[in-house]
Every structure is written in structure tokens, then in C-alpha cells.
Amino acid sequence: MLGAALLPSIGLAQGSSAMEPVKIGVIGPFTGPSSDFGQPMLKGVELAFGEINSVGGFLGRPFELVKMDDQGKPDVALAASEELVKQGVVATIGFCNTGNALKSIKTFQDAQIPLIVPCATGTPITATFPAQESYIFRTSARDAIQAPFVVGHLVKQGWTKVAIFADETGYGDAGLRDVVAALEARKLKPVHVARFPLGVKDLTAELQAARAAGANAIFSYTVGPENATIAKGREALNWKVPQVGAWPLSFPFFIKGAGAAAEGALMAQTFIAEPSNERRAAFLTAYSRAYQEKIPVPMAAAQAYDAAYLLTYALFTIRSGKFTGPSVKQALENIPRTYYGVVATYERPFSEEDKDALTEDMLVLGKVRDGVITFAIAGDARRNLIVKRKKTK
């Protein structure tokens, strides 16, 4: 119980029933092509609130999760979000897909129900509404920091002729813009840009065009199956250039789908499933014991777990138990107690002006090696012994 032991002592909130639950929404792709990280996200939330409920919930009131499967489809996500509002959740943790989040965030904003996004990384998610007014928070690394981080590594390696392969979803659109901006900041331009729909099975022609343009690295911005299509196509052409990208290159749909072609892929990570300190070891053990499996996408589970505890820490500052939207928003922006989480040490993770909990100093470079994700740089493994704190501006 990483954070549960630090919660306030149990008692009843004045005027509340011991059995009256505190409803928390959880939304994500629990089935469908994005379920490889939707399920770990859900289990991370369930694990955290299971721990919290075991020591009394909120002052004797249990947390009740209202779960909605968005299937990775924007229209389904919107309908599910509207249902969460109707059910009266005090806050929601959710979204793995950027397109789904962008389709639904106005629903939460208009209803003044705080949303904490633990997985979706599209930069516009927390930039759509003015910061002081925004009810949209996030515990994943936005693409505006992932893209420059990976581009910086490419430049160090001399891989400056970059081909970008981005799908046609909101995630691909936003990611493409962030990669182009990161290249431009170093006075570089992509030598080739390929766009494609989800479900594409053959990208040979685009790969051949990228090779003809002189690309010496492929930066992919898509999810698992399509990433695998790129990797297998590159292997079929015997084109030995690195495939790099954001965190979806750590997903099972890519690693298992691409097989040997996935080896050596590089990606931004906030958490690699190695017991590098006590709190991470405890989290990995708790997850394994609860679900009898290794975490398919460790970042999804860890970021969701931390989101659940950050929300709980915020709610405990509202001792009356009257969780209006504005009061929960203000509580999240002013969490007084440091939370020693799995991904990071959270000291004022949010504020009126900043709704993103993670900063670029928390990123490490991951690598597919023998079918698992490990540290690409030995120094990162050593530095990972120290859990990072948010970089202040």
C-alpha cells in the first residue's frame, strides 16, 4: 500500500453516511485494438482504490468505480463520457487514445467534472482550455516533451534524416506536429512524411519512398498494430534503420506483432518495470499478486495508479465530503502533501497554470531487447534509482 499508509486517519465526514460511496469514473479502451494498454490502465486504478478502500476509503466512505469501455472509438467515448456525467461521478480518470480524449474533454469541462488523463499524450488535451479554467489534468508525458526528447537522442546519434510515419487519428495529427516542431528547433526537417489510416496492413510503398529520400531513422506516431506493420515492412525491405517513437513502441501489440522486427526499437518512457527502488518494487509485486501477470504496459498501470492516489490526496483536503466540481478542481491544484509515487515524487503536481504532472526530466529512453522493454542507456538505469520530482519553471 504505497500511498494508503500516508492517508489521513479514518473517521466519518460530518453529515455523511458510512455506506455512501464516492463515485469515480474510469474510462478507456478495455476492449478493442487499444486494450493492450487500456486494461493495464484500468487495473492500475483498481489496484490503487482497492488499497485505499482497504484502509477506510474517504473517511469511512468507499470509493466506487464507474467503469466505461470506450473501445478506442471517439463516438463511443463521447457517449460514455456523457453517461459518467449523468451518473454523478465526482471526478474521472481516463483515456488512452488522444482522439477519444479530444472528442470528450468538452463534456467534462462543461459539466465542471475534473478529468485526470493517465495515458493519452496528445499535447492539445491539456492545452485546449485556458489553464486557469481547465478541469483537464494529466499524469502522462505529453507529446510536446516526448518528441523533443527522442529527437535529441536522434541528433546525438547522427540520425538527422528522419522519416515520420503518423496515422490519421488525433494522436497522429498532434504527434506529427510535435515531431516537426522538435526537428525545426534543431534546424532540421523530415525527409519524408507518411500518413495512413488505422488498420493499414501494408506500408511498403511509403517505406520505399522514405528510403529513396535518404532517411536514416523512422519516427513512428501510431499505436501497436500499425507500428508493427512499419517494423515488418522495414524488415521485409532489409532496410536497417532504427525505428523510434513515443511510448506506444513499448506496447505488446507492437512487440508481439512485429516479433524479431521490433528488436532495437527506441521510445520515450516514464517508467520501466524494474524494481529500482522500494516503492516501484512494492507496486510491481502488488500488481503481480492482484492480477497474476506481468504488466503488459507498465507505464499505463503506473501512471493510472499514481493518478488515483493524487486524486485521493486532493479529495482528503475537502473534509466536508461535499465534492463539487470547482472544489475538486481547486483541491487538485493545491495538493498540500507530497505523494511518493511510482513514476515520480509529486510535489505540487498541478496548479492553476499547469495541468501536466510530468516534466521532461522524468523521461528515460527505453529499448526493445529480447522482447521486453529495458533501459537503452546504462546511465539511465543508474539514475532511475532516484525518483524524479517535477522540474519547476
Coordinates of C-alpha atoms in Angstrom, one line a residue:
M1 CA 0.0 0.0 0.0
L2 CA 2.3 2.7 -1.3
G3 CA 0.2 5.7 -0.6
A4 CA -2.6 4.3 1.5
A5 CA -0.4 4.3 4.6
L6 CA 0.0 8.1 4.3
L7 CA -3.7 8.9 4.0
P8 CA -5.4 10.6 7.0
S9 CA -6.8 8.5 9.8
I10 CA -10.2 7.0 9.2
G11 CA -13.3 8.7 10.6
L12 CA -16.7 9.8 9.3
A13 CA -17.2 13.1 7.5
Q14 CA -19.8 15.2 9.2
G15 CA -23.2 14.6 7.7
S16 CA -22.2 11.7 5.5
S17 CA -23.2 8.0 5.7
A18 CA -20.5 5.4 6.2
M19 CA -22.0 3.5 3.3
E20 CA -22.4 6.4 0.9
P21 CA -19.9 5.7 -1.9
V22 CA -17.7 8.3 -3.6
K23 CA -18.2 7.7 -7.3
I24 CA -15.1 7.9 -9.5
G25 CA -15.4 7.5 -13.3
V26 CA -12.9 5.3 -15.2
I27 CA -13.0 5.4 -19.0
G28 CA -10.7 3.7 -21.5
P29 CA -10.4 1.1 -24.2
F30 CA -11.0 -2.1 -22.2
T31 CA -11.8 -4.0 -25.3
G32 CA -10.6 -3.5 -28.9
P33 CA -7.3 -2.7 -30.6
S34 CA -6.1 -0.3 -27.8
S35 CA -7.0 -2.7 -24.9
D36 CA -3.3 -3.7 -24.6
F37 CA -2.8 -0.5 -22.6
G38 CA -6.4 0.2 -21.7
Q39 CA -6.5 -2.9 -19.4
P40 CA -3.3 -2.1 -17.5
M41 CA -4.7 1.5 -17.0
L42 CA -7.9 0.1 -15.6
K43 CA -6.0 -2.4 -13.3
G44 CA -3.7 0.4 -12.1
V45 CA -6.8 2.4 -11.0
E46 CA -8.5 -0.6 -9.4
L47 CA -5.3 -1.6 -7.6
A48 CA -5.0 1.9 -6.0
F49 CA -8.6 2.3 -5.0
G50 CA -8.6 -1.3 -3.7
E51 CA -5.7 -0.3 -1.4
I52 CA -7.4 2.9 -0.4
N53 CA -10.7 1.2 0.4
S54 CA -8.9 -1.4 2.5
V55 CA -8.0 1.4 5.0
G56 CA -11.4 3.0 5.0
G57 CA -11.8 4.9 1.7
F58 CA -12.7 8.5 2.2
L59 CA -13.3 8.9 5.9
G60 CA -15.3 5.7 6.1
R61 CA -17.0 6.0 2.7
P62 CA -15.8 3.5 0.0
F63 CA -14.7 4.6 -3.4
E64 CA -16.9 3.2 -6.1
L65 CA -15.6 2.9 -9.7
V66 CA -18.0 3.6 -12.5
K67 CA -16.3 2.0 -15.5
M68 CA -16.9 2.8 -19.1
D69 CA -15.3 1.0 -22.1
D70 CA -14.8 3.4 -24.9
Q71 CA -13.5 0.6 -27.2
G72 CA -10.9 3.1 -28.6
K73 CA -13.7 4.8 -30.6
P74 CA -14.2 8.6 -30.3
D75 CA -18.0 8.4 -30.7
V76 CA -18.3 5.7 -28.1
A77 CA -16.0 7.7 -25.8
L78 CA -18.3 10.7 -26.1
A79 CA -21.4 8.7 -25.2
A80 CA -19.6 7.1 -22.3
S81 CA -18.4 10.4 -21.0
E82 CA -21.9 11.8 -21.1
E83 CA -23.1 8.8 -19.2
L84 CA -20.5 9.4 -16.5
V85 CA -21.7 12.9 -16.1
K86 CA -25.3 11.6 -15.7
Q87 CA -24.2 9.1 -13.0
G88 CA -22.8 11.9 -10.9
V89 CA -19.1 11.0 -10.6
V90 CA -17.0 13.5 -8.6
A91 CA -14.1 13.1 -11.0
T92 CA -12.9 10.8 -13.8
I93 CA -9.7 9.0 -14.6
G94 CA -9.3 8.0 -18.2
F95 CA -8.5 8.0 -21.8
C96 CA -5.7 6.1 -23.6
N97 CA -6.4 7.4 -27.1
T98 CA -5.8 11.1 -27.9
G99 CA -8.7 11.2 -30.4
N100 CA -11.1 9.9 -27.8
A101 CA -9.9 12.4 -25.2
L102 CA -10.2 15.3 -27.6
K103 CA -13.7 14.2 -28.6
S104 CA -14.8 14.1 -24.9
I105 CA -13.0 16.7 -22.9
K106 CA -15.6 19.4 -23.5
T107 CA -18.2 17.2 -21.8
F108 CA -16.2 17.2 -18.6
Q109 CA -15.2 20.8 -18.9
D110 CA -18.8 21.9 -19.4
A111 CA -20.0 19.8 -16.5
Q112 CA -17.1 21.0 -14.3
I113 CA -16.1 17.5 -13.5
P114 CA -12.3 17.1 -13.2
L115 CA -10.7 14.6 -15.6
I116 CA -7.3 13.1 -14.9
V117 CA -5.8 11.6 -18.1
P118 CA -3.3 8.9 -17.2
C119 CA -2.3 7.6 -20.7
A120 CA -3.3 9.8 -23.7
T121 CA -0.4 12.0 -24.5
G122 CA -1.6 14.4 -27.3
T123 CA -0.4 17.9 -26.5
P124 CA -3.8 19.6 -27.2
I125 CA -5.6 17.6 -24.4
T126 CA -4.3 19.9 -21.7
A127 CA -4.0 23.0 -23.9
T128 CA -7.5 23.2 -25.3
F129 CA -8.9 25.3 -22.5
P130 CA -7.3 28.2 -20.7
A131 CA -5.2 26.8 -17.9
Q132 CA -6.9 28.6 -15.0
E133 CA -10.4 27.5 -16.2
S134 CA -9.4 24.0 -17.2
Y135 CA -10.8 20.9 -15.5
I136 CA -8.5 18.6 -17.6
F137 CA -5.4 17.2 -15.7
R138 CA -2.8 14.7 -16.8
T139 CA -0.3 12.2 -15.4
S140 CA 1.2 11.0 -18.7
A141 CA 4.0 12.7 -20.6
R142 CA 2.6 14.9 -23.3
D143 CA 4.0 14.6 -26.8
A144 CA 5.4 18.1 -26.6
I145 CA 8.1 16.7 -24.3
Q146 CA 8.3 13.2 -25.7
A147 CA 9.1 14.3 -29.2
P148 CA 12.0 16.7 -28.4
F149 CA 13.4 14.1 -26.0
V150 CA 13.5 11.4 -28.7
V151 CA 14.7 13.9 -31.4
G152 CA 17.5 14.9 -29.1
H153 CA 18.7 11.3 -29.0
L154 CA 18.5 11.0 -32.8
V155 CA 20.7 14.1 -33.2
K156 CA 23.3 12.7 -30.7
Q157 CA 23.4 9.5 -32.8
G158 CA 23.7 11.4 -36.1
W159 CA 20.3 10.2 -37.3
T160 CA 19.2 13.5 -38.6
K161 CA 17.4 12.4 -41.8
V162 CA 14.1 11.5 -40.3
A163 CA 11.1 10.0 -41.9
I164 CA 7.9 10.4 -39.9
F165 CA 5.1 7.8 -40.2
A166 CA 2.0 9.1 -38.5
D167 CA -1.5 7.7 -38.5
E168 CA -4.6 9.8 -39.4
T169 CA -6.1 9.9 -35.9
G170 CA -6.0 12.9 -33.5
Y171 CA -3.0 11.2 -31.9
G172 CA -1.1 11.0 -35.2
D173 CA -2.0 14.6 -36.1
A174 CA -0.8 16.0 -32.8
G175 CA 2.3 13.8 -32.7
L176 CA 3.3 14.8 -36.2
R177 CA 3.1 18.5 -35.3
D178 CA 5.3 17.9 -32.2
V179 CA 7.9 15.9 -34.1
V180 CA 8.1 18.5 -36.9
A181 CA 8.4 21.3 -34.2
A182 CA 11.2 19.3 -32.4
L183 CA 13.1 18.9 -35.6
E184 CA 12.6 22.6 -36.6
A185 CA 14.0 23.6 -33.2
R186 CA 17.3 21.9 -34.3
K187 CA 17.0 23.4 -37.8
L188 CA 16.0 20.1 -39.3
K189 CA 13.1 19.0 -41.5
P190 CA 11.7 15.5 -42.1
V191 CA 12.9 14.0 -45.3
H192 CA 9.6 12.1 -45.8
V193 CA 6.2 12.2 -44.1
A194 CA 3.8 9.2 -44.5
R195 CA 0.1 9.3 -43.3
F196 CA -2.1 6.3 -43.1
P197 CA -5.4 5.1 -41.6
L198 CA -5.7 2.7 -38.6
G199 CA -5.8 -0.9 -39.7
V200 CA -3.3 -0.5 -42.6
K201 CA -1.7 -3.8 -43.4
D202 CA 1.0 -2.8 -45.9
L203 CA 3.2 0.3 -46.0
T204 CA 5.8 -0.9 -48.4
A205 CA 5.3 1.9 -50.9
E206 CA 5.8 4.6 -48.2
L207 CA 8.8 2.8 -46.7
Q208 CA 10.4 2.6 -50.2
A209 CA 9.7 6.4 -50.6
A210 CA 11.3 7.1 -47.3
R211 CA 14.4 5.1 -48.1
A212 CA 14.7 6.8 -51.5
A213 CA 14.5 10.2 -49.7
G214 CA 17.6 9.1 -47.7
A215 CA 16.0 8.6 -44.3
N216 CA 18.3 7.1 -41.7
A217 CA 15.6 6.8 -39.0
I218 CA 11.9 6.2 -38.9
F219 CA 9.9 8.2 -36.3
S220 CA 6.5 6.5 -35.9
Y221 CA 3.5 8.1 -34.3
T222 CA 0.8 5.4 -34.1
V223 CA -0.4 2.6 -31.9
G224 CA 0.6 -1.1 -31.6
P225 CA -0.6 -2.9 -34.7
E226 CA 0.4 -0.1 -37.1
N227 CA 3.8 0.2 -35.5
A228 CA 4.2 -3.5 -36.2
T229 CA 3.2 -3.0 -39.8
I230 CA 6.0 -0.4 -40.2
A231 CA 8.6 -2.7 -38.5
K232 CA 7.8 -5.8 -40.5
G233 CA 7.7 -3.8 -43.8
R234 CA 11.1 -2.3 -43.0
E235 CA 12.5 -5.8 -42.2
A236 CA 11.0 -7.2 -45.5
L237 CA 12.9 -4.5 -47.4
N238 CA 16.1 -5.4 -45.5
W239 CA 16.3 -1.7 -44.6
K240 CA 18.4 -1.5 -41.5
V241 CA 17.4 1.8 -40.0
P242 CA 16.2 2.4 -36.4
Q243 CA 12.5 2.7 -35.6
V244 CA 12.0 5.3 -32.8
G245 CA 9.0 6.9 -31.3
A246 CA 6.8 7.7 -28.4
W247 CA 5.7 5.2 -25.8
P248 CA 3.4 3.0 -28.0
L249 CA 6.6 1.2 -29.2
S250 CA 6.5 -0.4 -25.8
F251 CA 3.1 -2.0 -26.3
P252 CA 2.5 -5.7 -26.7
F253 CA 0.6 -5.2 -30.0
F254 CA 3.9 -3.8 -31.4
I255 CA 6.4 -6.1 -29.7
K256 CA 4.5 -9.3 -30.2
G257 CA 3.1 -8.2 -33.6
A258 CA 6.4 -7.3 -35.0
G259 CA 8.4 -10.1 -33.5
A260 CA 12.1 -10.0 -34.4
A261 CA 11.5 -6.8 -36.3
A262 CA 10.7 -5.0 -33.1
E263 CA 14.2 -5.6 -31.7
G264 CA 16.1 -2.4 -31.0
A265 CA 13.2 0.0 -31.3
L266 CA 13.7 3.0 -29.1
M267 CA 11.0 5.0 -27.3
A268 CA 10.3 7.6 -24.6
Q269 CA 9.4 6.1 -21.2
T270 CA 8.4 7.4 -17.8
F271 CA 8.5 4.0 -16.0
I272 CA 10.4 0.8 -16.8
A273 CA 9.2 -2.2 -14.9
E274 CA 12.4 -2.9 -12.9
P275 CA 12.4 -2.8 -9.1
S276 CA 14.9 0.0 -8.9
N277 CA 13.6 1.3 -5.5
E278 CA 11.3 0.2 -2.7
R279 CA 8.1 1.9 -4.0
R280 CA 8.5 0.5 -7.5
A281 CA 9.3 -2.9 -6.2
A282 CA 6.2 -2.8 -4.0
F283 CA 4.0 -1.7 -6.9
L284 CA 5.2 -4.4 -9.2
T285 CA 4.7 -7.0 -6.5
A286 CA 1.2 -5.8 -5.7
Y287 CA 0.2 -5.8 -9.3
S288 CA 1.6 -9.3 -9.9
R289 CA -0.2 -10.6 -6.8
A290 CA -3.5 -9.0 -7.7
Y291 CA -3.6 -10.0 -11.4
Q292 CA -1.3 -12.9 -11.7
E293 CA 0.6 -11.4 -14.6
K294 CA 3.4 -9.1 -15.5
I295 CA 2.2 -5.7 -16.5
P296 CA 1.7 -5.6 -20.3
V297 CA 2.2 -1.9 -20.5
P298 CA 3.9 -0.8 -17.2
M299 CA 3.6 2.9 -17.9
A300 CA -0.2 2.7 -18.3
A301 CA -0.6 0.9 -15.0
A302 CA 1.8 3.1 -13.0
Q303 CA 0.6 6.4 -14.3
A304 CA -3.1 5.4 -13.6
Y305 CA -2.1 4.2 -10.2
D306 CA -0.4 7.5 -9.4
A307 CA -3.4 9.4 -10.8
A308 CA -5.8 7.6 -8.4
Y309 CA -3.6 8.4 -5.4
L310 CA -3.2 12.1 -6.4
L311 CA -7.0 12.4 -6.8
T312 CA -7.4 10.8 -3.3
Y313 CA -4.9 13.1 -1.8
A314 CA -6.8 16.0 -3.2
L315 CA -10.2 14.8 -2.0
F316 CA -8.9 14.4 1.5
T317 CA -8.4 18.2 1.7
I318 CA -12.2 18.6 1.3
R319 CA -13.1 17.4 4.8
S320 CA -16.8 18.1 4.4
G321 CA -17.1 15.4 1.7
K322 CA -19.0 17.9 -0.5
F323 CA -17.3 17.2 -3.8
T324 CA -18.4 20.0 -6.1
G325 CA -16.6 20.2 -9.4
P326 CA -14.9 23.5 -8.6
S327 CA -13.9 22.3 -5.1
V328 CA -12.2 19.2 -6.5
K329 CA -10.5 21.2 -9.2
Q330 CA -9.1 23.6 -6.6
A331 CA -8.0 20.7 -4.4
L332 CA -6.1 19.1 -7.3
E333 CA -4.4 22.4 -8.0
N334 CA -3.3 22.7 -4.3
I335 CA -2.4 19.2 -3.1
P336 CA -0.5 20.1 0.1
R337 CA 1.1 16.8 0.8
T338 CA 3.9 15.2 -1.3
Y339 CA 2.9 11.9 -2.8
Y340 CA 5.8 9.5 -3.2
G341 CA 4.5 7.7 -6.3
V342 CA 5.7 5.0 -8.7
V343 CA 6.5 7.2 -11.7
A344 CA 7.6 10.3 -9.8
T345 CA 7.7 12.1 -6.5
Y346 CA 4.7 14.5 -6.8
E347 CA 5.2 17.8 -5.0
R348 CA 2.5 20.2 -6.3
P349 CA 1.9 18.2 -9.5
F350 CA -0.8 20.6 -10.6
S351 CA -1.5 24.3 -10.3
E352 CA -3.9 26.8 -11.7
E353 CA -1.5 27.4 -14.5
D354 CA -0.2 23.9 -15.1
K355 CA -2.3 20.8 -15.5
D356 CA 0.5 18.4 -16.6
A357 CA 2.1 16.5 -13.7
L358 CA 5.1 15.2 -15.6
T359 CA 8.1 17.1 -17.0
E360 CA 10.9 16.2 -19.4
D361 CA 13.4 15.4 -16.7
M362 CA 11.2 12.3 -15.8
L363 CA 11.7 10.7 -19.2
V364 CA 14.2 7.9 -20.0
L365 CA 14.9 6.1 -23.2
G366 CA 13.5 2.6 -23.5
K367 CA 14.6 -0.1 -25.9
V368 CA 13.1 -3.4 -27.0
R369 CA 15.6 -6.1 -26.1
D370 CA 14.7 -9.8 -26.3
G371 CA 11.1 -8.9 -26.5
V372 CA 10.9 -6.7 -23.3
I373 CA 11.5 -3.1 -22.5
T374 CA 14.7 -2.1 -20.8
F375 CA 16.9 0.9 -20.5
A376 CA 18.6 1.9 -23.7
I377 CA 21.3 3.9 -21.9
A378 CA 23.1 2.4 -18.9
G379 CA 23.3 5.7 -17.2
D380 CA 19.5 6.0 -17.1
A381 CA 19.3 2.7 -15.2
R382 CA 21.6 4.1 -12.5
R383 CA 19.8 7.5 -12.4
N384 CA 16.5 5.7 -12.2
L385 CA 17.4 4.7 -8.6
I386 CA 16.4 8.3 -7.7
V387 CA 12.7 9.1 -8.4
K388 CA 12.4 12.4 -10.1
R389 CA 10.5 15.4 -9.0
K390 CA 8.7 17.9 -11.2
K391 CA 11.0 20.4 -12.8
T392 CA 9.9 23.9 -11.8
K393 CA 9.7 26.6 -14.4

